[in-house]
């Protein structure tokens, strides 16, 4: 998605753009598939509202009136011991803004609350040297908050344990807010107060994949040379070589790919196949789900016995437009990490795992006889933090997309547009006489 956003802005500024895409379609993980006759998102289905970046961009694309908010009931946590709880309301990535709140106490227990409350008495500098989210929260609030709150939420959102995620990347401003406010709980409340009122996420009526079509139309209107099915073999700052042997020279090369391809094209590191995230979509006819037993979905704590899914979204509860479209049927999205479910896992095994896990997580028996449709999409998993640290680039090019911006459409769109503005300014300036 980052590549087409950046290409659109460059072309709109009057620059000549050639866009190479290895697959047969544009948009990356912002894509759709049809399950039981319903057009559904096959990847991302919502965006963070912070900064208004995606909402503003969608408005530019003519989709501003179709921005919708999710059902306010919220999601639940399924803990490793099998218990389920509503996600506490005053948190940030699971970090509680009020550790003494009843909904926090229900999840972490009395001992967990006592340890989390110690955060208020610790010197402000404790934990600020920690570089990972897990390390920071553990230093300030203890193990129970990490294991029972932060880990299931962060693993569900970012597909990595909080001990493997750079805090400044997934929670920018948190460490500085801690030093400013004096405690992690106060820092969380301060950052939440700075956020706009309303839901932290939003979607597009008809699905997030609707963003791609007007971008592609703009690429065509501005004369962008789009080459689908063209894999790039090598790059440098001003040239591209395709797998077919074509050499293309340019004033500047921009790389907008995922983590795995970015490493392969910009470093000398050996190519390690990326892990997989599998999204299984179930369309079921089961009136017992009308009561929304787990709100908009469930995030699963790592190590939960008998479960393979890391998260479930009850999409027809979360999005009212989809409930209307589904006509009484229910759409459930379950995500699985490799190697639990991998690219080679047969569809029937993925389907059966999704039905079994959905039954457990929702507390409603779901069998093959209730299934109206099944769909599957597989995406590359993000790289682990320690792997990224040892693969310094040897090819210096401008980069965009998830490999550098982080996960989430808001981060990718904002970063791509900043990169485009910087490039336009640089390429529009007269050459230096030095």
Coordinates of C-alpha atoms in Angstrom, one line a residue, residues 7-402:
X7 CA 3.7 6.9 -6.4
X8 CA 0.4 8.7 -6.5
X9 CA 1.8 11.7 -4.7
X10 CA 4.9 11.8 -6.9
X11 CA 2.9 11.6 -10.1
X12 CA 0.5 14.2 -8.9
X13 CA 3.4 16.6 -8.4
X14 CA 4.4 16.1 -12.0
X15 CA 7.1 13.6 -11.7
X16 CA 7.4 10.7 -14.1
X17 CA 7.0 7.4 -12.2
X18 CA 7.5 3.7 -13.1
X19 CA 6.0 1.3 -10.6
X20 CA 7.1 -2.3 -10.5
X21 CA 4.8 -4.8 -8.7
X22 CA 5.7 -8.5 -8.4
X23 CA 2.1 -9.7 -8.0
X24 CA -0.8 -9.3 -10.3
X25 CA -2.5 -6.6 -8.3
X26 CA -1.8 -3.4 -6.4
X27 CA -2.4 -2.6 -2.7
X28 CA -0.5 -5.3 -0.8
X29 CA -2.4 -6.4 2.3
X30 CA -5.2 -4.0 1.6
X31 CA -7.1 -6.4 -0.6
X32 CA -10.5 -8.2 -0.9
X33 CA -11.8 -11.6 -1.5
X34 CA -15.4 -12.9 -1.9
X35 CA -16.7 -15.4 0.7
X36 CA -20.3 -16.8 0.5
X37 CA -21.0 -14.1 -2.1
X38 CA -19.9 -11.2 0.2
X39 CA -16.9 -9.0 -0.8
X40 CA -14.7 -8.9 2.3
X41 CA -11.4 -7.5 3.3
X42 CA -8.7 -10.2 2.9
X43 CA -6.1 -8.3 4.9
X44 CA -6.4 -5.0 6.9
X45 CA -10.0 -4.1 7.8
X46 CA -9.5 -1.0 9.9
X47 CA -7.1 1.9 10.5
X48 CA -5.9 3.9 13.5
X49 CA -7.6 7.3 13.7
X50 CA -4.6 9.0 15.3
X51 CA -3.5 12.1 13.5
X52 CA -6.4 11.9 11.0
X53 CA -3.9 10.7 8.4
X54 CA -5.9 7.9 6.8
X55 CA -9.3 9.7 7.2
X56 CA -7.8 12.8 5.4
X57 CA -6.4 10.6 2.6
X58 CA -9.7 8.7 2.2
X59 CA -11.4 12.1 1.9
X60 CA -9.0 13.1 -0.9
X61 CA -10.0 9.9 -2.6
X62 CA -13.7 10.7 -2.4
X63 CA -14.4 8.2 0.4
X64 CA -14.8 10.6 3.3
X65 CA -18.5 10.1 3.6
X66 CA -17.9 6.3 3.8
X67 CA -15.7 6.4 6.9
X68 CA -17.4 4.4 9.7
X69 CA -16.7 3.7 13.3
X70 CA -16.9 0.2 14.9
X71 CA -19.4 -1.0 17.4
X72 CA -18.5 0.5 20.8
X73 CA -18.9 -2.8 22.7
X74 CA -15.2 -3.5 22.3
X75 CA -13.3 -6.8 22.3
X76 CA -12.3 -9.4 24.9
X77 CA -9.1 -11.1 26.1
X78 CA -8.8 -14.9 26.3
X79 CA -6.1 -15.7 28.8
X80 CA -3.7 -18.7 28.8
X81 CA -5.7 -20.3 31.7
X82 CA -8.9 -20.3 29.6
X83 CA -10.6 -17.3 31.3
X84 CA -12.0 -14.5 29.2
X85 CA -12.5 -10.8 30.1
X86 CA -13.5 -7.6 28.4
X87 CA -10.4 -5.5 27.5
X88 CA -10.0 -2.7 30.0
X89 CA -11.2 0.7 28.7
X90 CA -8.4 3.0 29.8
X91 CA -5.4 1.3 28.3
X92 CA -2.8 1.8 25.6
X93 CA -1.7 -1.4 23.9
X94 CA -2.9 -3.1 27.1
X95 CA -1.0 -0.9 29.5
X96 CA -3.6 0.3 32.0
X97 CA -4.0 4.0 32.6
X98 CA -5.8 3.1 35.9
X99 CA -4.3 -0.1 37.4
X100 CA -6.8 -0.1 40.2
X101 CA -9.9 -0.1 37.9
X102 CA -12.2 -3.1 38.3
X103 CA -11.8 -4.2 34.7
X104 CA -8.0 -4.3 35.2
X105 CA -8.3 -6.1 38.5
X106 CA -10.5 -8.8 36.9
X107 CA -7.7 -9.6 34.5
X108 CA -4.5 -9.4 36.5
X109 CA -5.7 -10.2 40.0
X110 CA -5.0 -8.5 43.3
X111 CA -1.3 -9.3 43.3
X112 CA -1.0 -8.0 39.7
X113 CA -2.8 -4.7 40.7
X114 CA -0.5 -4.2 43.7
X115 CA 2.6 -4.6 41.5
X116 CA 1.2 -2.3 38.8
X117 CA 0.3 0.4 41.4
X118 CA 4.0 0.4 42.5
X119 CA 4.6 2.2 39.2
X120 CA 3.4 5.4 40.8
X121 CA 6.1 5.2 43.5
X122 CA 9.1 4.4 41.2
X123 CA 11.5 7.1 40.1
X124 CA 10.5 8.4 36.6
X125 CA 13.8 7.1 35.1
X126 CA 13.0 3.4 35.9
X127 CA 12.4 1.6 32.6
X128 CA 13.3 4.5 30.3
X129 CA 16.4 2.7 29.3
X130 CA 14.4 -0.3 28.1
X131 CA 14.1 -0.4 24.3
X132 CA 11.3 -3.0 24.0
X133 CA 7.7 -2.5 25.0
X134 CA 7.7 -5.6 27.1
X135 CA 10.8 -4.5 29.0
X136 CA 9.4 -1.1 29.7
X137 CA 6.1 -2.3 31.0
X138 CA 7.7 -5.1 33.1
X139 CA 10.1 -2.7 34.7
X140 CA 7.2 -0.3 35.7
X141 CA 4.2 -2.5 36.3
X142 CA 5.4 -6.1 36.5
X143 CA 5.0 -9.5 34.9
X144 CA 1.2 -9.9 35.2
X145 CA 0.4 -6.8 33.3
X146 CA 2.8 -7.9 30.5
X147 CA 1.5 -11.5 30.4
X148 CA -2.2 -11.0 30.8
X149 CA -2.8 -7.6 29.2
X150 CA -0.1 -6.3 27.0
X151 CA 1.1 -9.6 25.4
X152 CA -2.3 -10.8 24.1
X153 CA -3.2 -7.3 22.7
X154 CA 0.2 -6.6 21.2
X155 CA 0.6 -10.1 19.7
X156 CA -2.9 -9.8 18.2
X157 CA -2.2 -6.4 16.6
X158 CA 1.5 -6.7 15.7
X159 CA 2.0 -10.5 15.5
X160 CA 5.0 -10.3 17.8
X161 CA 5.6 -10.6 21.6
X162 CA 6.1 -7.2 23.2
X163 CA 9.6 -8.3 24.2
X164 CA 10.4 -8.3 20.4
X165 CA 8.9 -4.8 19.6
X166 CA 10.7 -1.5 19.8
X167 CA 8.8 0.7 22.2
X168 CA 9.5 3.8 20.2
X169 CA 8.1 2.2 17.0
X170 CA 4.8 0.8 18.4
X171 CA 4.2 3.5 21.1
X172 CA 6.0 6.7 20.0
X173 CA 6.2 9.2 22.7
X174 CA 5.6 6.8 25.5
X175 CA 9.1 6.9 27.0
X176 CA 9.2 10.7 26.9
X177 CA 5.7 10.9 28.4
X178 CA 6.9 8.6 31.2
X179 CA 9.7 11.0 32.1
X180 CA 7.4 14.0 31.8
X181 CA 4.5 12.5 33.8
X182 CA 6.5 10.5 36.4
X183 CA 4.7 7.2 36.0
X184 CA 3.7 4.8 33.2
X185 CA 0.0 4.9 34.1
X186 CA 0.0 8.7 34.0
X187 CA 1.9 8.6 30.7
X188 CA -0.8 6.4 29.2
X189 CA -3.5 8.7 30.3
X190 CA -1.6 11.7 29.0
X191 CA -1.2 10.2 25.6
X192 CA -4.9 9.1 25.5
X193 CA -5.9 12.7 26.4
X194 CA -4.0 13.9 23.3
X195 CA -5.8 11.6 21.0
X196 CA -9.0 12.8 19.3
X197 CA -12.3 11.9 21.0
X198 CA -14.0 8.8 19.7
X199 CA -12.9 5.4 18.5
X200 CA -9.2 4.6 18.2
X201 CA -9.9 2.9 14.9
X202 CA -12.3 3.3 11.9
X203 CA -13.1 1.6 8.7
X204 CA -14.6 2.2 5.3
X205 CA -18.2 1.2 4.4
X206 CA -17.8 -1.7 2.0
X207 CA -14.3 -2.6 3.2
X208 CA -10.9 -1.0 3.5
X209 CA -10.0 -2.5 0.1
X210 CA -12.1 0.2 -1.5
X211 CA -9.2 2.6 -0.9
X212 CA -7.1 0.9 -3.6
X213 CA -9.4 1.5 -6.6
X214 CA -9.3 5.4 -6.6
X215 CA -5.6 5.3 -6.0
X216 CA -5.1 3.1 -9.1
X217 CA -7.4 5.4 -11.0
X218 CA -5.2 8.4 -10.0
X219 CA -2.1 6.5 -11.1
X220 CA -3.6 5.9 -14.5
X221 CA -4.8 9.6 -14.7
X222 CA -1.3 10.8 -14.0
X223 CA 0.3 8.5 -16.5
X224 CA 2.2 6.2 -14.1
X225 CA 3.8 3.3 -15.9
X226 CA 2.5 0.4 -13.8
X227 CA 4.2 -3.0 -14.5
X228 CA 2.3 -5.8 -12.8
X229 CA 3.9 -9.3 -12.5
X230 CA 7.4 -7.8 -12.6
X231 CA 9.8 -8.9 -9.9
X232 CA 12.8 -6.8 -9.2
X233 CA 16.1 -8.6 -8.9
X234 CA 18.4 -5.8 -7.8
X235 CA 18.5 -2.1 -7.1
X236 CA 20.7 0.8 -6.4
X237 CA 20.1 4.5 -5.9
X238 CA 19.4 5.2 -9.6
X239 CA 18.7 1.9 -11.3
X240 CA 16.5 -1.2 -11.2
X241 CA 17.1 -4.6 -12.7
X242 CA 14.1 -6.9 -13.1
X243 CA 14.1 -10.6 -12.9
X244 CA 13.6 -10.6 -16.7
X245 CA 16.9 -8.9 -17.2
X246 CA 15.5 -5.4 -18.0
X247 CA 17.6 -2.4 -16.7
X248 CA 15.8 0.8 -16.0
X249 CA 17.6 4.0 -14.9
X250 CA 15.9 6.8 -12.9
X251 CA 16.8 9.9 -11.0
X252 CA 15.8 8.1 -7.8
X253 CA 14.7 4.6 -6.8
X254 CA 12.1 4.1 -4.0
X255 CA 11.7 0.7 -2.4
X256 CA 8.3 0.0 -0.9
X257 CA 8.1 -3.7 0.1
X258 CA 7.8 -5.8 3.2
X259 CA 10.5 -6.7 5.6
X260 CA 11.7 -9.9 3.8
X261 CA 12.0 -8.3 0.4
X262 CA 13.6 -5.2 1.8
X263 CA 16.4 -7.3 3.4
X264 CA 16.9 -9.3 0.3
X265 CA 17.3 -6.2 -1.9
X266 CA 19.3 -3.9 0.4
X267 CA 21.6 -6.2 2.4
X268 CA 24.0 -9.0 2.0
X269 CA 22.2 -11.1 4.6
X270 CA 21.2 -14.6 3.5
X271 CA 17.6 -14.8 2.4
X272 CA 15.4 -16.5 5.1
X273 CA 11.8 -17.3 4.1
X274 CA 9.4 -15.1 6.0
X275 CA 6.9 -16.5 8.5
X276 CA 3.3 -16.4 7.6
X277 CA 0.1 -14.9 9.0
X278 CA -3.0 -16.7 7.8
X279 CA -6.4 -15.1 7.9
X280 CA -9.3 -17.5 7.9
X281 CA -12.7 -16.1 7.2
X282 CA -15.8 -18.0 8.2
X283 CA -19.4 -17.1 7.1
X284 CA -21.7 -19.0 9.4
X285 CA -25.5 -19.3 9.9
X286 CA -25.8 -19.4 13.7
X287 CA -28.5 -17.2 15.3
X288 CA -26.9 -17.8 18.8
X289 CA -24.2 -15.4 17.7
X290 CA -26.7 -12.6 17.4
X291 CA -26.1 -11.8 21.1
X292 CA -22.4 -10.9 20.3
X293 CA -21.1 -13.1 23.2
X294 CA -17.5 -11.6 23.0
X295 CA -18.3 -8.1 21.6
X296 CA -16.3 -7.3 18.5
X297 CA -13.8 -10.1 19.0
X298 CA -11.2 -11.8 21.1
X299 CA -7.4 -11.4 21.5
X300 CA -5.7 -14.6 22.6
X301 CA -2.9 -14.8 25.1
X302 CA 0.2 -16.8 23.8
X303 CA 0.3 -20.3 25.3
X304 CA -3.5 -20.7 25.5
X305 CA -4.1 -24.4 25.7
X306 CA -6.1 -26.0 22.9
X307 CA -6.1 -22.9 20.7
X308 CA -4.2 -22.2 17.5
X309 CA -5.7 -18.7 16.6
X310 CA -4.1 -15.6 18.0
X311 CA -7.2 -13.4 17.4
X312 CA -10.8 -13.5 16.3
X313 CA -12.8 -10.6 14.9
X314 CA -16.6 -10.9 14.9
X315 CA -16.8 -8.7 11.9
X316 CA -20.6 -8.5 11.6
X317 CA -20.7 -7.2 15.2
X318 CA -17.8 -4.8 14.6
X319 CA -19.2 -3.2 11.4
X320 CA -22.9 -2.5 11.1
X321 CA -22.6 -2.1 7.3
X322 CA -21.4 -5.7 7.1
X323 CA -24.2 -7.0 9.3
X324 CA -26.7 -5.5 6.9
X325 CA -24.9 -7.0 3.9
X326 CA -24.6 -10.4 5.5
X327 CA -28.4 -10.7 6.0
X328 CA -28.4 -12.5 9.3
X329 CA -25.3 -14.5 8.7
X330 CA -22.1 -13.9 10.8
X331 CA -18.7 -13.2 9.5
X332 CA -15.8 -14.3 11.7
X333 CA -12.1 -13.6 10.9
X334 CA -9.4 -15.7 12.7
X335 CA -5.7 -15.1 12.4
X336 CA -3.0 -17.7 12.8
X337 CA 0.8 -17.4 13.0
X338 CA 3.3 -19.8 11.6
X339 CA 4.4 -22.5 12.2
X340 CA 1.1 -23.3 13.9
X341 CA -0.6 -22.7 10.6
X342 CA 1.7 -22.2 7.6
X343 CA 1.5 -21.7 3.9
X344 CA 1.5 -25.4 3.3
X345 CA -1.3 -26.2 5.8
X346 CA -4.3 -27.7 3.8
X347 CA -7.4 -25.5 3.5
X348 CA -9.6 -28.1 5.2
X349 CA -7.2 -28.1 8.2
X350 CA -7.3 -24.3 8.4
X351 CA -11.1 -24.3 8.2
X352 CA -11.5 -27.0 10.9
X353 CA -9.1 -25.2 13.2
X354 CA -11.0 -21.9 12.7
X355 CA -14.3 -23.5 13.5
X356 CA -12.9 -25.2 16.6
X357 CA -11.2 -22.1 17.9
X358 CA -14.2 -19.9 17.1
X359 CA -16.4 -22.3 19.1
X360 CA -14.1 -22.1 22.1
X361 CA -13.6 -18.3 22.0
X362 CA -17.2 -17.4 21.5
X363 CA -18.7 -20.1 23.7
X364 CA -21.0 -21.2 20.9
X365 CA -20.7 -24.6 19.1
X366 CA -19.8 -24.0 15.4
X367 CA -19.7 -27.1 13.1
X368 CA -19.4 -27.7 9.4
X369 CA -23.2 -27.8 9.1
X370 CA -23.3 -24.1 10.2
X371 CA -20.7 -23.0 7.6
X372 CA -21.9 -21.0 4.6
X373 CA -18.5 -20.0 3.3
X374 CA -14.8 -20.2 4.0
X375 CA -11.9 -18.0 2.7
X376 CA -8.2 -17.9 3.3
X377 CA -5.5 -15.3 2.8
X378 CA -1.8 -15.5 3.7
X379 CA 0.6 -12.7 4.4
X380 CA 4.2 -12.4 5.3
X381 CA 4.9 -12.0 9.0
X382 CA 7.0 -9.1 10.3
X383 CA 10.6 -9.8 11.1
X384 CA 11.8 -10.2 14.7
X385 CA 13.5 -7.2 16.2
X386 CA 16.8 -9.0 16.8
X387 CA 16.9 -10.1 13.1
X388 CA 16.5 -6.6 11.9
X389 CA 19.3 -5.4 14.1
X390 CA 22.0 -7.5 12.3
X391 CA 21.0 -6.7 8.8
X392 CA 22.4 -3.2 8.1
X393 CA 21.6 -2.1 4.5
X394 CA 24.5 -1.9 2.0
X395 CA 22.2 -0.4 -0.7
X396 CA 21.1 3.1 0.2
X397 CA 17.7 3.9 -1.4
X398 CA 14.6 5.7 -0.2
X399 CA 12.3 3.3 1.5
X400 CA 8.6 3.3 2.3
X401 CA 6.0 0.7 3.3
X402 CA 5.8 -1.5 6.3

